[in-house]
């Protein structure tokens, strides 16, 4: 029974990572098709997302499964160590606790590193059409050559996304503050009386209803699309600068 539970858990982690990889590569392919279109919008396909999704299913399912398999393996080991740590809480051996924490830290860093390299590898796969290992090697060399640019772009987009979330949170709190204090004339008749105004203000920005959850899911989707767009831009520009050497290598291989 234990092995079946482990099998089901690994299958769930693998399927989740595969769906995430499929979405990342589909968005990367759509953004890459827009980047490489010479005449916009004439050279763009009718449905860039559907065309990119078709290419993923037609040519890159094995590569996506391999990348998601690596992530699922590390995640399974990480969750197994977390469960072991919970069982060993009563043990007073500090060396064992320290060893488990070090292993958890190493596995967490390895998971984040694999996710980061996989995300850029999927972009390379969407642009060049190579397999997973070739794309991962190209993505890693691209990250090493443009380390400063990658750090600046990642930190900038993280700051703007965090700042955008703060703005949305502040606007939501301000709206409900004026809503519950009868400062909005159109909603005066529907405002319920509240004696403690800070309780709904604290609860209102969080997903307390299905509608709020839907809005937050749209916000998360938009943030992920922005991250995919920013991630797809440096490989496209790098491939554009290296395009003459790529053409020369292809010509020499054909002759």
PDB file of N, CA and C in Angstrom, residues 71 109-123 136 139-140 143 231:
ATOM      1  N   UNK A  71      11.940  17.462 -12.244  1.00  0.00           N
ATOM      2  CA  UNK A  71      11.361  18.276 -11.168  1.00  0.00           C
ATOM      3  C   UNK A  71      10.564  17.407 -10.206  1.00  0.00           C
ATOM      4  N   UNK A 109      17.188  24.180  -3.075  1.00  0.00           N
ATOM      5  CA  UNK A 109      18.007  24.931  -4.037  1.00  0.00           C
ATOM      6  C   UNK A 109      18.085  24.200  -5.372  1.00  0.00           C
ATOM      7  N   UNK A 110      18.213  22.863  -5.318  1.00  0.00           N
ATOM      8  CA  UNK A 110      18.263  22.080  -6.556  1.00  0.00           C
ATOM      9  C   UNK A 110      16.951  22.168  -7.323  1.00  0.00           C
ATOM     10  N   UNK A 111      15.828  22.140  -6.608  1.00  0.00           N
ATOM     11  CA  UNK A 111      14.525  22.257  -7.268  1.00  0.00           C
ATOM     12  C   UNK A 111      14.377  23.608  -7.953  1.00  0.00           C
ATOM     13  N   UNK A 112      14.731  24.685  -7.266  1.00  0.00           N
ATOM     14  CA  UNK A 112      14.627  26.013  -7.870  1.00  0.00           C
ATOM     15  C   UNK A 112      15.565  26.165  -9.061  1.00  0.00           C
ATOM     16  N   UNK A 113      16.760  25.586  -8.964  1.00  0.00           N
ATOM     17  CA  UNK A 113      17.705  25.678 -10.071  1.00  0.00           C
ATOM     18  C   UNK A 113      17.200  24.915 -11.292  1.00  0.00           C
ATOM     19  N   UNK A 114      16.648  23.709 -11.067  1.00  0.00           N
ATOM     20  CA  UNK A 114      16.124  22.933 -12.190  1.00  0.00           C
ATOM     21  C   UNK A 114      14.930  23.642 -12.821  1.00  0.00           C
ATOM     22  N   UNK A 115      14.055  24.205 -12.005  1.00  0.00           N
ATOM     23  CA  UNK A 115      12.920  24.943 -12.553  1.00  0.00           C
ATOM     24  C   UNK A 115      13.380  26.134 -13.379  1.00  0.00           C
ATOM     25  N   UNK A 116      14.389  26.828 -12.890  1.00  0.00           N
ATOM     26  CA  UNK A 116      14.879  28.011 -13.600  1.00  0.00           C
ATOM     27  C   UNK A 116      15.511  27.629 -14.933  1.00  0.00           C
ATOM     28  N   UNK A 117      16.347  26.589 -14.925  1.00  0.00           N
ATOM     29  CA  UNK A 117      16.983  26.158 -16.173  1.00  0.00           C
ATOM     30  C   UNK A 117      15.951  25.561 -17.124  1.00  0.00           C
ATOM     31  N   UNK A 118      14.989  24.817 -16.596  1.00  0.00           N
ATOM     32  CA  UNK A 118      13.945  24.246 -17.449  1.00  0.00           C
ATOM     33  C   UNK A 118      13.123  25.324 -18.133  1.00  0.00           C
ATOM     34  N   UNK A 119      12.812  26.387 -17.399  1.00  0.00           N
ATOM     35  CA  UNK A 119      12.021  27.460 -18.000  1.00  0.00           C
ATOM     36  C   UNK A 119      12.743  28.077 -19.194  1.00  0.00           C
ATOM     37  N   UNK A 120      14.042  28.295 -19.061  1.00  0.00           N
ATOM     38  CA  UNK A 120      14.803  28.828 -20.190  1.00  0.00           C
ATOM     39  C   UNK A 120      15.039  27.769 -21.266  1.00  0.00           C
ATOM     40  N   UNK A 121      15.135  26.502 -20.858  1.00  0.00           N
ATOM     41  CA  UNK A 121      15.283  25.439 -21.856  1.00  0.00           C
ATOM     42  C   UNK A 121      14.027  25.314 -22.708  1.00  0.00           C
ATOM     43  N   UNK A 122      12.863  25.482 -22.118  1.00  0.00           N
ATOM     44  CA  UNK A 122      11.622  25.429 -22.894  1.00  0.00           C
ATOM     45  C   UNK A 122      11.555  26.572 -23.902  1.00  0.00           C
ATOM     46  N   UNK A 123      12.086  27.726 -23.530  1.00  0.00           N
ATOM     47  CA  UNK A 123      12.125  28.845 -24.471  1.00  0.00           C
ATOM     48  C   UNK A 123      13.040  28.509 -25.648  1.00  0.00           C
ATOM     49  N   UNK A 136      18.724  22.778 -22.968  1.00  0.00           N
ATOM     50  CA  UNK A 136      19.199  23.123 -21.627  1.00  0.00           C
ATOM     51  C   UNK A 136      20.650  23.588 -21.658  1.00  0.00           C
ATOM     52  N   UNK A 139      20.592  27.063 -23.111  1.00  0.00           N
ATOM     53  CA  UNK A 139      20.046  28.013 -22.136  1.00  0.00           C
ATOM     54  C   UNK A 139      21.046  28.305 -21.027  1.00  0.00           C
ATOM     55  N   UNK A 140      21.756  27.274 -20.578  1.00  0.00           N
ATOM     56  CA  UNK A 140      22.745  27.487 -19.515  1.00  0.00           C
ATOM     57  C   UNK A 140      23.896  28.360 -20.003  1.00  0.00           C
ATOM     58  N   UNK A 143      22.656  31.892 -20.165  1.00  0.00           N
ATOM     59  CA  UNK A 143      22.584  32.512 -18.840  1.00  0.00           C
ATOM     60  C   UNK A 143      23.966  32.893 -18.324  1.00  0.00           C
ATOM     61  N   UNK A 231      10.944  36.243 -20.009  1.00  0.00           N
ATOM     62  CA  UNK A 231      11.898  35.142 -20.136  1.00  0.00           C
ATOM     63  C   UNK A 231      12.182  34.818 -21.595  1.00  0.00           C
TER      64      UNK A 231
END
